[in-house]
Short mmCIF file of N, CA and C in Angstrom, two decimals:
data_model
loop_
_atom_site.label_atom_id
_atom_site.label_comp_id
_atom_site.label_asym_id
_atom_site.label_seq_id
_atom_site.Cartn_x
_atom_site.Cartn_y
_atom_site.Cartn_z
N VAL A 1 -16.96 -3.98 -13.94
CA VAL A 1 -15.82 -3.85 -15.20
C VAL A 1 -15.05 -2.86 -14.77
N LEU A 2 -13.94 -2.80 -14.06
CA LEU A 2 -12.90 -1.50 -13.99
C LEU A 2 -12.24 -0.69 -15.13
N HIS A 3 -12.47 0.07 -15.18
CA HIS A 3 -11.70 1.12 -16.20
C HIS A 3 -10.43 1.65 -15.75
N ALA A 4 -9.48 0.79 -16.45
CA ALA A 4 -7.99 1.24 -15.74
C ALA A 4 -7.85 2.62 -16.21
N PRO A 5 -7.82 3.41 -17.55
CA PRO A 5 -7.68 4.65 -17.75
C PRO A 5 -8.00 5.82 -16.65
N LEU A 6 -9.42 5.49 -16.18
CA LEU A 6 -10.35 6.46 -15.29
C LEU A 6 -9.51 6.46 -14.16
N LEU A 7 -9.36 5.02 -13.52
CA LEU A 7 -8.74 4.98 -12.14
C LEU A 7 -7.50 5.40 -12.24
N ALA A 8 -6.40 5.56 -13.48
CA ALA A 8 -5.33 6.26 -13.28
C ALA A 8 -5.50 7.53 -13.40
N ALA A 9 -6.38 8.25 -14.13
CA ALA A 9 -6.51 9.62 -14.09
C ALA A 9 -6.98 10.28 -12.68
N ILE A 10 -7.97 9.20 -12.18
CA ILE A 10 -8.44 9.70 -10.62
C ILE A 10 -7.06 9.76 -9.78
N SER A 11 -6.61 8.75 -9.95
CA SER A 11 -5.51 8.61 -8.84
C SER A 11 -4.40 9.50 -9.15
N ALA A 12 -3.91 10.20 -10.52
CA ALA A 12 -3.09 11.00 -10.77
C ALA A 12 -3.51 12.53 -10.38
N GLN A 13 -4.93 12.67 -10.56
CA GLN A 13 -5.74 14.15 -9.92
C GLN A 13 -5.64 13.96 -8.27
N ALA A 14 -5.92 12.83 -7.73
CA ALA A 14 -5.93 12.71 -6.17
C ALA A 14 -4.70 13.10 -5.74
N MET A 15 -3.28 12.39 -6.54
CA MET A 15 -1.76 13.09 -5.61
C MET A 15 -1.74 14.35 -6.08
N ARG A 16 -2.21 14.95 -7.22
CA ARG A 16 -1.52 16.48 -7.30
C ARG A 16 -2.46 17.11 -6.26
N THR A 17 -3.38 16.77 -6.10
CA THR A 17 -4.45 18.04 -5.01
C THR A 17 -4.51 17.02 -3.84
N ILE A 18 -4.06 16.21 -3.08
CA ILE A 18 -4.31 15.85 -1.86
C ILE A 18 -4.03 16.43 -0.70
N GLY A 19 -3.27 17.63 -1.13
CA GLY A 19 -2.96 18.37 0.11
C GLY A 19 -4.11 19.46 0.46
N GLU A 20 -5.06 19.73 -0.52
CA GLU A 20 -6.10 20.23 -0.61
C GLU A 20 -7.78 19.45 -0.02
N PHE A 21 -7.43 17.88 0.16
CA PHE A 21 -8.46 16.87 0.42
C PHE A 21 -8.71 17.36 2.08
N LYS A 22 -10.19 17.38 2.20
CA LYS A 22 -10.62 17.67 3.72
C LYS A 22 -10.04 16.23 4.29
N ALA A 23 -10.17 15.63 5.58
CA ALA A 23 -9.84 14.62 6.46
C ALA A 23 -10.75 13.67 5.92
N LEU A 24 -12.08 13.82 5.94
CA LEU A 24 -12.84 12.64 5.54
C LEU A 24 -12.70 12.17 3.88
N GLU A 25 -12.25 13.10 3.10
CA GLU A 25 -12.10 12.39 1.60
C GLU A 25 -11.02 11.33 1.82
N LEU A 26 -9.74 11.55 2.62
CA LEU A 26 -8.62 10.51 2.79
C LEU A 26 -9.20 9.09 2.87
N PRO A 27 -9.88 8.64 3.89
CA PRO A 27 -10.38 7.53 4.14
C PRO A 27 -11.16 6.73 2.89
N ILE A 28 -12.04 7.99 2.38
CA ILE A 28 -12.90 7.52 1.49
C ILE A 28 -12.42 7.24 0.40
N THR A 29 -11.04 7.94 -0.27
CA THR A 29 -10.52 7.31 -1.39
C THR A 29 -9.89 6.29 -1.14
N LEU A 30 -9.12 6.25 -0.29
CA LEU A 30 -8.60 4.71 0.34
C LEU A 30 -9.12 3.48 0.17
N TRP A 31 -10.56 3.77 0.89
CA TRP A 31 -11.72 2.85 0.89
C TRP A 31 -11.94 2.32 -0.49
N ALA A 32 -12.29 3.20 -1.44
CA ALA A 32 -13.01 3.61 -2.68
C ALA A 32 -11.65 2.18 -3.46
N PHE A 33 -10.64 2.68 -3.81
CA PHE A 33 -9.46 1.98 -4.27
C PHE A 33 -9.36 0.50 -3.95
N ALA A 34 -9.63 0.17 -2.52
CA ALA A 34 -9.18 -0.81 -1.98
C ALA A 34 -10.64 -1.75 -2.18
N THR A 35 -11.65 -1.20 -2.17
CA THR A 35 -12.96 -1.82 -2.36
C THR A 35 -12.97 -2.45 -3.91
N MET A 36 -12.49 -1.76 -4.53
CA MET A 36 -12.09 -2.06 -5.93
C MET A 36 -11.24 -2.81 -6.02
N ALA A 37 -10.42 -3.58 -5.32
CA ALA A 37 -8.97 -4.51 -5.32
C ALA A 37 -8.33 -3.66 -6.33
N VAL A 38 -7.98 -2.18 -6.10
CA VAL A 38 -6.84 -1.86 -7.23
C VAL A 38 -6.13 -1.17 -5.69
N LYS A 39 -4.39 -1.61 -6.16
CA LYS A 39 -3.51 -1.28 -4.96
C LYS A 39 -2.48 -0.37 -6.02
N ASP A 40 -3.14 0.74 -5.25
CA ASP A 40 -2.43 2.02 -6.21
C ASP A 40 -1.40 2.42 -5.16
N LEU A 41 -0.07 1.99 -5.19
CA LEU A 41 1.17 2.36 -4.19
C LEU A 41 1.33 3.70 -3.90
N PRO A 42 1.58 4.27 -4.88
CA PRO A 42 1.73 5.62 -5.17
C PRO A 42 0.51 6.50 -4.31
N LEU A 43 -0.47 6.29 -4.59
CA LEU A 43 -1.96 7.03 -4.17
C LEU A 43 -1.83 6.53 -2.59
N PHE A 44 -1.93 4.98 -2.25
CA PHE A 44 -1.71 4.63 -1.20
C PHE A 44 -0.80 5.51 -0.25
N ASP A 45 0.59 5.32 -0.88
CA ASP A 45 1.69 6.42 0.01
C ASP A 45 0.96 7.88 -0.01
N ALA A 46 0.62 8.48 -0.65
CA ALA A 46 0.23 9.84 -0.76
C ALA A 46 -0.95 10.10 0.64
N ILE A 47 -1.85 9.20 0.35
CA ILE A 47 -3.04 9.32 0.92
C ILE A 47 -2.77 8.91 2.69
N SER A 48 -1.60 8.11 2.82
CA SER A 48 -0.85 7.67 4.32
C SER A 48 -0.24 9.13 4.57
N ALA A 49 0.45 9.61 3.80
CA ALA A 49 1.08 10.59 4.43
C ALA A 49 0.25 11.59 4.59
N ALA A 50 -0.71 11.69 4.22
CA ALA A 50 -1.33 12.94 4.11
C ALA A 50 -2.38 12.82 5.59
N ALA A 51 -2.75 11.50 5.83
CA ALA A 51 -3.73 11.02 6.77
C ALA A 51 -2.81 11.06 8.34
N VAL A 52 -1.50 10.86 8.53
CA VAL A 52 -1.12 10.68 9.31
C VAL A 52 -1.26 12.11 10.31
N PRO A 53 -0.84 13.07 9.82
CA PRO A 53 -0.74 14.35 10.25
C PRO A 53 -2.19 14.76 10.97
N LEU A 54 -3.46 14.31 10.46
CA LEU A 54 -4.77 14.63 10.19
C LEU A 54 -5.27 13.57 11.73
N ARG A 55 -4.99 12.66 12.08
CA ARG A 55 -5.44 11.47 12.61
C ARG A 55 -6.72 12.04 13.58
N GLU A 56 -6.43 13.14 13.97
CA GLU A 56 -7.26 13.55 15.56
C GLU A 56 -8.27 13.88 14.72
N GLN A 57 -8.70 14.46 13.36
CA GLN A 57 -9.75 14.82 12.99
C GLN A 57 -10.89 13.44 12.38
N PHE A 58 -10.48 12.47 12.69
CA PHE A 58 -10.85 10.95 12.11
C PHE A 58 -11.79 10.52 13.24
N GLU A 59 -13.26 10.40 12.41
CA GLU A 59 -14.06 9.69 13.70
C GLU A 59 -13.66 8.13 13.61
N MET A 60 -14.82 7.11 14.25
CA MET A 60 -14.51 6.00 14.64
C MET A 60 -14.33 5.25 13.20
N LEU A 61 -15.55 5.15 12.62
CA LEU A 61 -15.84 4.87 10.98
C LEU A 61 -14.75 5.08 10.20
N ASP A 62 -14.27 6.29 9.81
CA ASP A 62 -13.15 6.85 9.27
C ASP A 62 -12.27 5.90 9.34
N LEU A 63 -11.74 5.75 10.71
CA LEU A 63 -10.47 4.92 11.41
C LEU A 63 -10.97 3.15 10.67
N SER A 64 -11.84 2.72 11.13
CA SER A 64 -12.27 1.84 10.60
C SER A 64 -12.03 1.14 9.32
N ASN A 65 -12.55 1.97 8.47
CA ASN A 65 -12.88 2.13 6.96
C ASN A 65 -11.24 2.32 6.22
N MET A 66 -10.23 2.95 7.02
CA MET A 66 -8.99 2.72 6.54
C MET A 66 -8.19 1.80 6.99
N ALA A 67 -8.40 1.21 8.36
CA ALA A 67 -7.73 0.07 8.56
C ALA A 67 -8.18 -1.23 7.78
N TRP A 68 -9.54 -1.08 7.40
CA TRP A 68 -10.10 -2.48 6.54
C TRP A 68 -9.69 -2.02 5.04
N ALA A 69 -9.31 -0.84 4.79
CA ALA A 69 -8.71 -0.72 3.36
C ALA A 69 -7.39 -1.20 3.51
N LEU A 70 -6.05 -0.76 4.09
CA LEU A 70 -5.04 -1.19 4.28
C LEU A 70 -4.72 -2.76 4.37
N ALA A 71 -5.83 -3.11 5.30
CA ALA A 71 -5.71 -4.55 5.25
C ALA A 71 -5.90 -5.49 4.12
N SER A 72 -7.10 -5.10 3.45
CA SER A 72 -7.92 -5.74 2.84
C SER A 72 -7.00 -5.45 1.26
N SER A 73 -6.14 -4.59 1.12
CA SER A 73 -5.06 -4.54 0.25
C SER A 73 -3.44 -4.71 0.62
N SER A 74 -3.13 -5.55 1.78
CA SER A 74 -2.19 -5.65 2.12
C SER A 74 -1.34 -4.95 2.26
N TYR A 75 -1.19 -3.83 2.67
CA TYR A 75 -0.51 -2.55 2.58
C TYR A 75 -0.57 -2.39 3.89
N ASN A 76 0.81 -2.23 4.44
CA ASN A 76 1.33 -1.99 5.73
C ASN A 76 2.25 -0.94 5.98
N HIS A 77 1.47 0.08 5.92
CA HIS A 77 2.23 1.56 6.32
C HIS A 77 2.01 1.69 7.95
N GLY A 78 3.26 1.64 8.71
CA GLY A 78 3.18 1.54 10.11
C GLY A 78 3.01 2.78 10.66
N PRO A 79 3.33 3.85 10.28
CA PRO A 79 2.88 5.05 10.61
C PRO A 79 1.55 5.44 10.66
N LEU A 80 0.77 5.16 9.57
CA LEU A 80 -0.70 5.30 9.54
C LEU A 80 -1.42 4.06 10.44
N ILE A 81 -1.07 3.17 10.33
CA ILE A 81 -1.48 2.21 11.25
C ILE A 81 -1.28 2.25 12.71
N ASP A 82 -0.29 3.12 13.10
CA ASP A 82 -0.01 3.49 14.36
C ASP A 82 -1.13 4.67 15.16
N ALA A 83 -1.25 5.57 13.92
CA ALA A 83 -2.00 6.76 13.88
C ALA A 83 -3.81 6.21 14.17
N ILE A 84 -3.83 5.28 13.34
CA ILE A 84 -5.53 4.69 13.59
C ILE A 84 -5.82 4.16 14.48
N ALA A 85 -4.39 3.20 15.19
CA ALA A 85 -4.91 2.70 16.56
C ALA A 85 -4.70 3.54 17.88
N SER A 86 -4.10 4.63 17.36
CA SER A 86 -4.07 5.32 18.56
C SER A 86 -4.98 6.46 19.07
N GLN A 87 -5.77 6.81 17.79
CA GLN A 87 -6.44 7.85 17.38
C GLN A 87 -8.14 6.82 18.01
N SER A 88 -8.01 5.78 17.58
CA SER A 88 -9.36 4.89 18.06
C SER A 88 -9.40 4.50 19.40
N LEU A 89 -8.44 4.23 20.20
CA LEU A 89 -8.00 4.12 21.17
C LEU A 89 -8.53 5.56 22.13
N ALA A 90 -7.86 6.77 21.55
CA ALA A 90 -8.37 7.91 22.24
C ALA A 90 -9.93 8.16 22.34
N LEU A 91 -10.28 8.02 21.00
CA LEU A 91 -11.81 8.34 20.82
C LEU A 91 -12.72 7.13 21.87
N LEU A 92 -12.14 5.58 21.44
CA LEU A 92 -13.14 4.97 22.70
C LEU A 92 -12.81 5.27 24.20
N GLN A 93 -11.56 5.84 24.65
CA GLN A 93 -11.71 5.97 26.15
C GLN A 93 -12.52 7.08 26.36
N SER A 94 -13.16 8.03 25.77
CA SER A 94 -14.35 8.84 26.09
C SER A 94 -15.78 8.40 25.78
N ALA A 95 -15.69 6.90 24.77
CA ALA A 95 -16.75 6.71 24.55
C ALA A 95 -17.98 5.80 25.87
N GLY A 96 -19.03 6.33 25.73
CA GLY A 96 -20.04 5.35 26.40
C GLY A 96 -21.11 4.52 25.84
N PRO A 97 -22.18 4.21 26.43
CA PRO A 97 -23.05 3.16 25.83
C PRO A 97 -23.57 3.62 24.45
N GLN A 98 -23.78 5.19 24.63
CA GLN A 98 -24.44 5.71 23.49
C GLN A 98 -23.87 6.05 22.24
N SER A 99 -22.25 6.22 22.43
CA SER A 99 -21.22 6.57 21.47
C SER A 99 -21.49 5.59 20.23
N TYR A 100 -21.36 6.31 19.07
CA TYR A 100 -21.20 5.69 18.06
C TYR A 100 -19.67 5.25 17.66
N ILE A 101 -19.12 4.09 17.70
CA ILE A 101 -18.00 3.40 17.38
C ILE A 101 -17.58 2.84 15.99
N GLY A 102 -17.99 3.07 15.14
CA GLY A 102 -17.72 2.41 13.90
C GLY A 102 -18.07 0.97 13.37
N ASN A 103 -16.85 0.08 13.11
CA ASN A 103 -17.27 -1.18 13.11
C ASN A 103 -15.93 -1.82 13.61
N PRO A 104 -16.55 -2.11 15.18
CA PRO A 104 -15.13 -2.86 15.87
C PRO A 104 -14.63 -3.94 15.47
N SER A 105 -15.50 -5.13 14.50
CA SER A 105 -15.11 -6.27 13.75
C SER A 105 -14.06 -5.89 12.79
N SER A 106 -14.49 -4.84 12.03
CA SER A 106 -13.45 -4.70 10.97
C SER A 106 -12.56 -4.20 11.27
N LEU A 107 -12.52 -3.38 12.33
CA LEU A 107 -11.14 -2.59 12.83
C LEU A 107 -10.05 -3.47 13.42
N CYS A 108 -10.48 -4.37 14.33
CA CYS A 108 -9.78 -5.36 15.09
C CYS A 108 -9.42 -6.43 13.97
N TRP A 109 -10.31 -6.85 13.17
CA TRP A 109 -9.78 -7.68 11.90
C TRP A 109 -8.48 -7.54 10.97
N ALA A 110 -8.71 -6.14 10.88
CA ALA A 110 -7.54 -5.18 10.18
C ALA A 110 -6.47 -5.19 10.86
N MET A 111 -6.40 -5.09 12.17
CA MET A 111 -4.94 -5.04 12.95
C MET A 111 -4.80 -6.55 13.16
N TRP A 112 -5.67 -7.47 13.00
CA TRP A 112 -5.08 -8.87 13.20
C TRP A 112 -4.56 -9.16 11.75
N ARG A 113 -5.25 -8.71 10.44
CA ARG A 113 -4.55 -9.28 9.29
C ARG A 113 -3.55 -8.54 8.80
N LEU A 114 -2.82 -7.40 9.30
CA LEU A 114 -1.91 -6.38 9.29
C LEU A 114 -0.83 -7.05 10.40
N ARG A 115 -1.15 -7.83 11.05
CA ARG A 115 0.11 -8.36 11.75
C ARG A 115 0.19 -7.53 12.85
N GLN A 116 -0.38 -7.02 13.92
CA GLN A 116 -0.19 -6.04 14.36
C GLN A 116 -0.86 -6.38 15.99
N PRO A 117 -0.61 -7.50 16.58
CA PRO A 117 -1.17 -7.94 17.88
C PRO A 117 -1.52 -6.91 18.71
N HIS A 118 -0.56 -5.98 19.51
CA HIS A 118 -0.69 -5.29 20.35
C HIS A 118 -1.63 -4.19 20.24
N HIS A 119 -1.62 -3.71 18.89
CA HIS A 119 -3.07 -2.53 18.71
C HIS A 119 -4.10 -3.78 18.86
N GLU A 120 -4.53 -4.94 18.09
CA GLU A 120 -5.44 -5.91 17.82
C GLU A 120 -5.79 -6.05 19.32
N ARG A 121 -4.99 -6.44 20.35
CA ARG A 121 -5.08 -6.92 21.68
C ARG A 121 -5.94 -5.47 22.24
N ALA A 122 -5.12 -4.29 22.23
CA ALA A 122 -5.57 -3.05 22.78
C ALA A 122 -6.94 -2.55 22.16
N LEU A 123 -7.25 -2.62 21.29
CA LEU A 123 -8.48 -2.48 20.74
C LEU A 123 -9.71 -3.17 21.48
N PHE A 124 -9.61 -4.63 21.07
CA PHE A 124 -10.54 -5.78 21.79
C PHE A 124 -10.55 -5.59 23.07
N ARG A 125 -9.31 -5.07 23.96
CA ARG A 125 -9.85 -5.02 25.32
C ARG A 125 -10.53 -3.67 25.55
N ARG A 126 -10.44 -2.59 24.72
CA ARG A 126 -11.38 -1.52 25.26
C ARG A 126 -12.69 -1.81 24.63
N PHE A 127 -12.67 -2.64 23.39
CA PHE A 127 -14.34 -2.82 22.89
C PHE A 127 -14.82 -3.41 24.29
N GLY A 128 -14.22 -4.33 24.46
CA GLY A 128 -14.79 -5.26 25.58
C GLY A 128 -15.32 -4.78 26.92
N GLU A 129 -14.49 -3.67 27.25
CA GLU A 129 -14.59 -2.64 28.26
C GLU A 129 -16.30 -2.37 28.19
N LEU A 130 -16.40 -1.75 26.98
CA LEU A 130 -17.67 -1.07 26.45
C LEU A 130 -18.75 -1.97 26.25
N GLY A 131 -18.53 -3.09 26.29
CA GLY A 131 -19.38 -4.37 26.34
C GLY A 131 -20.20 -4.29 24.99
N VAL A 132 -19.36 -4.15 23.65
CA VAL A 132 -19.47 -4.01 22.53
C VAL A 132 -19.65 -5.46 21.86
N LEU A 133 -20.85 -5.93 21.36
CA LEU A 133 -20.95 -7.44 20.90
C LEU A 133 -19.74 -8.23 21.30
N VAL A 134 -19.97 -8.72 22.59
CA VAL A 134 -18.56 -9.24 23.05
C VAL A 134 -18.63 -10.47 22.43
N GLU A 135 -19.64 -11.53 22.60
CA GLU A 135 -19.31 -12.43 21.75
C GLU A 135 -19.19 -12.68 20.39
N LEU A 136 -20.12 -11.68 19.83
CA LEU A 136 -19.55 -11.70 18.42
C LEU A 136 -18.17 -11.47 17.98
N VAL A 137 -17.57 -10.48 18.66
CA VAL A 137 -16.10 -9.68 18.42
C VAL A 137 -15.40 -10.87 18.87
N ALA A 138 -15.87 -11.69 20.00
CA ALA A 138 -14.70 -12.53 20.35
C ALA A 138 -14.20 -13.57 19.51
N CYS A 139 -15.84 -14.13 19.20
CA CYS A 139 -15.64 -15.25 18.42
C CYS A 139 -14.88 -14.80 17.03
N GLY A 140 -15.09 -13.78 16.38
CA GLY A 140 -14.75 -13.56 15.23
C GLY A 140 -13.10 -13.18 15.38
N ILE A 141 -12.68 -12.55 16.65
CA ILE A 141 -11.17 -12.56 16.60
C ILE A 141 -10.62 -13.57 17.01
N GLU A 142 -10.97 -14.56 17.86
CA GLU A 142 -10.35 -15.73 18.25
C GLU A 142 -10.17 -16.51 17.02
N LEU A 143 -11.48 -16.74 16.07
CA LEU A 143 -11.57 -17.49 15.05
C LEU A 143 -10.40 -17.06 14.00
N THR A 144 -10.38 -15.72 13.59
CA THR A 144 -9.36 -15.55 12.86
C THR A 144 -8.17 -16.09 13.55
N GLY A 145 -7.64 -15.12 14.54
CA GLY A 145 -6.42 -15.20 14.97
C GLY A 145 -5.76 -16.49 15.62
N ASN A 146 -6.83 -17.33 15.82
CA ASN A 146 -6.00 -18.80 16.52
C ASN A 146 -6.89 -19.86 15.72
N GLN A 147 -7.83 -20.17 15.56
CA GLN A 147 -8.29 -21.36 15.36
C GLN A 147 -8.83 -21.96 14.24
N TRP A 148 -8.69 -20.95 13.31
CA TRP A 148 -9.48 -20.73 11.96
C TRP A 148 -8.10 -21.99 11.08
N ARG A 149 -7.50 -21.99 11.38
CA ARG A 149 -6.53 -22.87 10.52
C ARG A 149 -7.02 -24.56 10.74
N ARG A 150 -7.60 -24.62 11.80
CA ARG A 150 -8.13 -25.93 12.32
C ARG A 150 -9.05 -26.54 11.92
N LEU A 151 -10.29 -25.75 10.93
CA LEU A 151 -11.12 -25.83 10.60
C LEU A 151 -10.71 -25.73 9.16
N ASP A 152 -11.68 -27.03 8.43
CA ASP A 152 -11.83 -26.94 6.88
C ASP A 152 -12.17 -25.61 6.29
N PRO A 153 -11.27 -24.73 5.59
CA PRO A 153 -11.78 -23.74 5.02
C PRO A 153 -12.84 -23.63 4.06
N VAL A 154 -12.92 -24.96 3.45
CA VAL A 154 -13.77 -24.72 2.28
C VAL A 154 -15.37 -25.20 3.06
N ASP A 155 -15.54 -26.12 4.09
CA ASP A 155 -16.81 -26.15 4.72
C ASP A 155 -16.79 -26.29 5.95
N VAL A 156 -16.56 -24.78 6.75
CA VAL A 156 -16.87 -24.28 7.70
C VAL A 156 -18.20 -24.08 8.20
N ARG A 157 -18.82 -24.87 9.11
CA ARG A 157 -19.95 -24.78 9.99
C ARG A 157 -19.86 -24.06 11.24
N MET A 158 -20.72 -23.08 11.35
CA MET A 158 -20.46 -21.89 12.11
C MET A 158 -20.42 -22.74 13.36
N ASP A 159 -22.01 -24.06 13.74
CA ASP A 159 -21.58 -24.16 15.31
C ASP A 159 -20.37 -24.92 15.49
N GLU A 160 -19.73 -25.65 14.49
CA GLU A 160 -18.68 -26.27 14.88
C GLU A 160 -17.49 -24.98 15.15
N ALA A 161 -17.61 -24.12 14.71
CA ALA A 161 -16.72 -22.87 14.95
C ALA A 161 -16.73 -22.35 16.21
N MET A 162 -17.52 -22.01 16.45
CA MET A 162 -18.06 -21.74 18.07
C MET A 162 -18.01 -22.52 18.78
N ARG A 163 -18.04 -23.85 18.61
CA ARG A 163 -17.31 -24.79 19.59
C ARG A 163 -16.20 -24.54 19.62
N GLU A 164 -15.59 -24.39 18.92
CA GLU A 164 -14.12 -24.72 18.53
C GLU A 164 -13.51 -23.24 19.23
N VAL A 165 -14.41 -22.14 19.68
CA VAL A 165 -13.29 -20.96 19.65
C VAL A 165 -13.99 -20.05 20.83
N CYS A 166 -15.63 -20.76 21.13
CA CYS A 166 -16.07 -19.68 22.17
C CYS A 166 -16.07 -20.65 23.84
N PHE A 167 -15.82 -20.21 24.42
CA PHE A 167 -15.45 -20.68 25.87
C PHE A 167 -16.69 -20.72 26.38
N TRP A 168 -17.93 -19.84 26.31
CA TRP A 168 -19.04 -19.89 26.50
C TRP A 168 -20.15 -20.91 26.36
N THR A 169 -19.60 -21.54 24.85
CA THR A 169 -20.46 -22.71 24.26
C THR A 169 -20.13 -23.70 25.34
N SER A 170 -21.09 -24.67 25.29
CA SER A 170 -21.37 -26.08 26.06
C SER A 170 -20.68 -26.92 25.04
N GLY A 171 -19.96 -27.97 26.04
CA GLY A 171 -19.04 -28.87 25.32
C GLY A 171 -17.55 -28.72 24.88
N GLY A 172 -17.29 -27.63 25.26
CA GLY A 172 -15.58 -27.44 25.11
C GLY A 172 -15.46 -27.24 23.57
N PRO A 173 -14.14 -27.59 23.07
CA PRO A 173 -13.70 -27.57 21.58
C PRO A 173 -14.41 -28.85 21.00
N ALA A 174 -14.51 -28.45 19.84
CA ALA A 174 -14.97 -29.79 18.78
C ALA A 174 -14.53 -30.82 18.81
N GLY A 175 -12.94 -30.84 18.88
CA GLY A 175 -12.18 -32.22 18.99
C GLY A 175 -11.87 -32.48 20.56
N ALA A 176 -12.40 -32.24 21.11
CA ALA A 176 -12.33 -32.61 22.82
C ALA A 176 -13.47 -33.66 22.70
#
């Protein structure tokens, strides 16, 4: 149960002190409100404006969480989305097999959900180059981006979904 007066007080205090936030506190605050399905536009605007200049201080998990929060709240803030994608790609350029890369599925899903195909593809391509759960990520992105609407949303069976979208399964698309 959400307590609206408490959330309003937290939001008001956060907006008054946003300039004092550490970089890590911005994605956490945005994520917390999005997780509760509270779309506080003035707070989201303030966090977004504060986060863009700090983009180089964010790690992959911060970026994944912010992207997820924006997408799950349907809050499309172009400069922040561009900053998230840019910093993610910069971090991924220097990533290796042992690097921590946040949540690749969540990040790609968010770019898809926010209708940012150029960012989605660039991130997906880099994750693929790193060999990061290629089959799972590929199926997830293909399923959301292209073929999901062809499957019954109430009764999706994963074996059918995999046959529909994954080129490496035997038998081709389910309808073929």
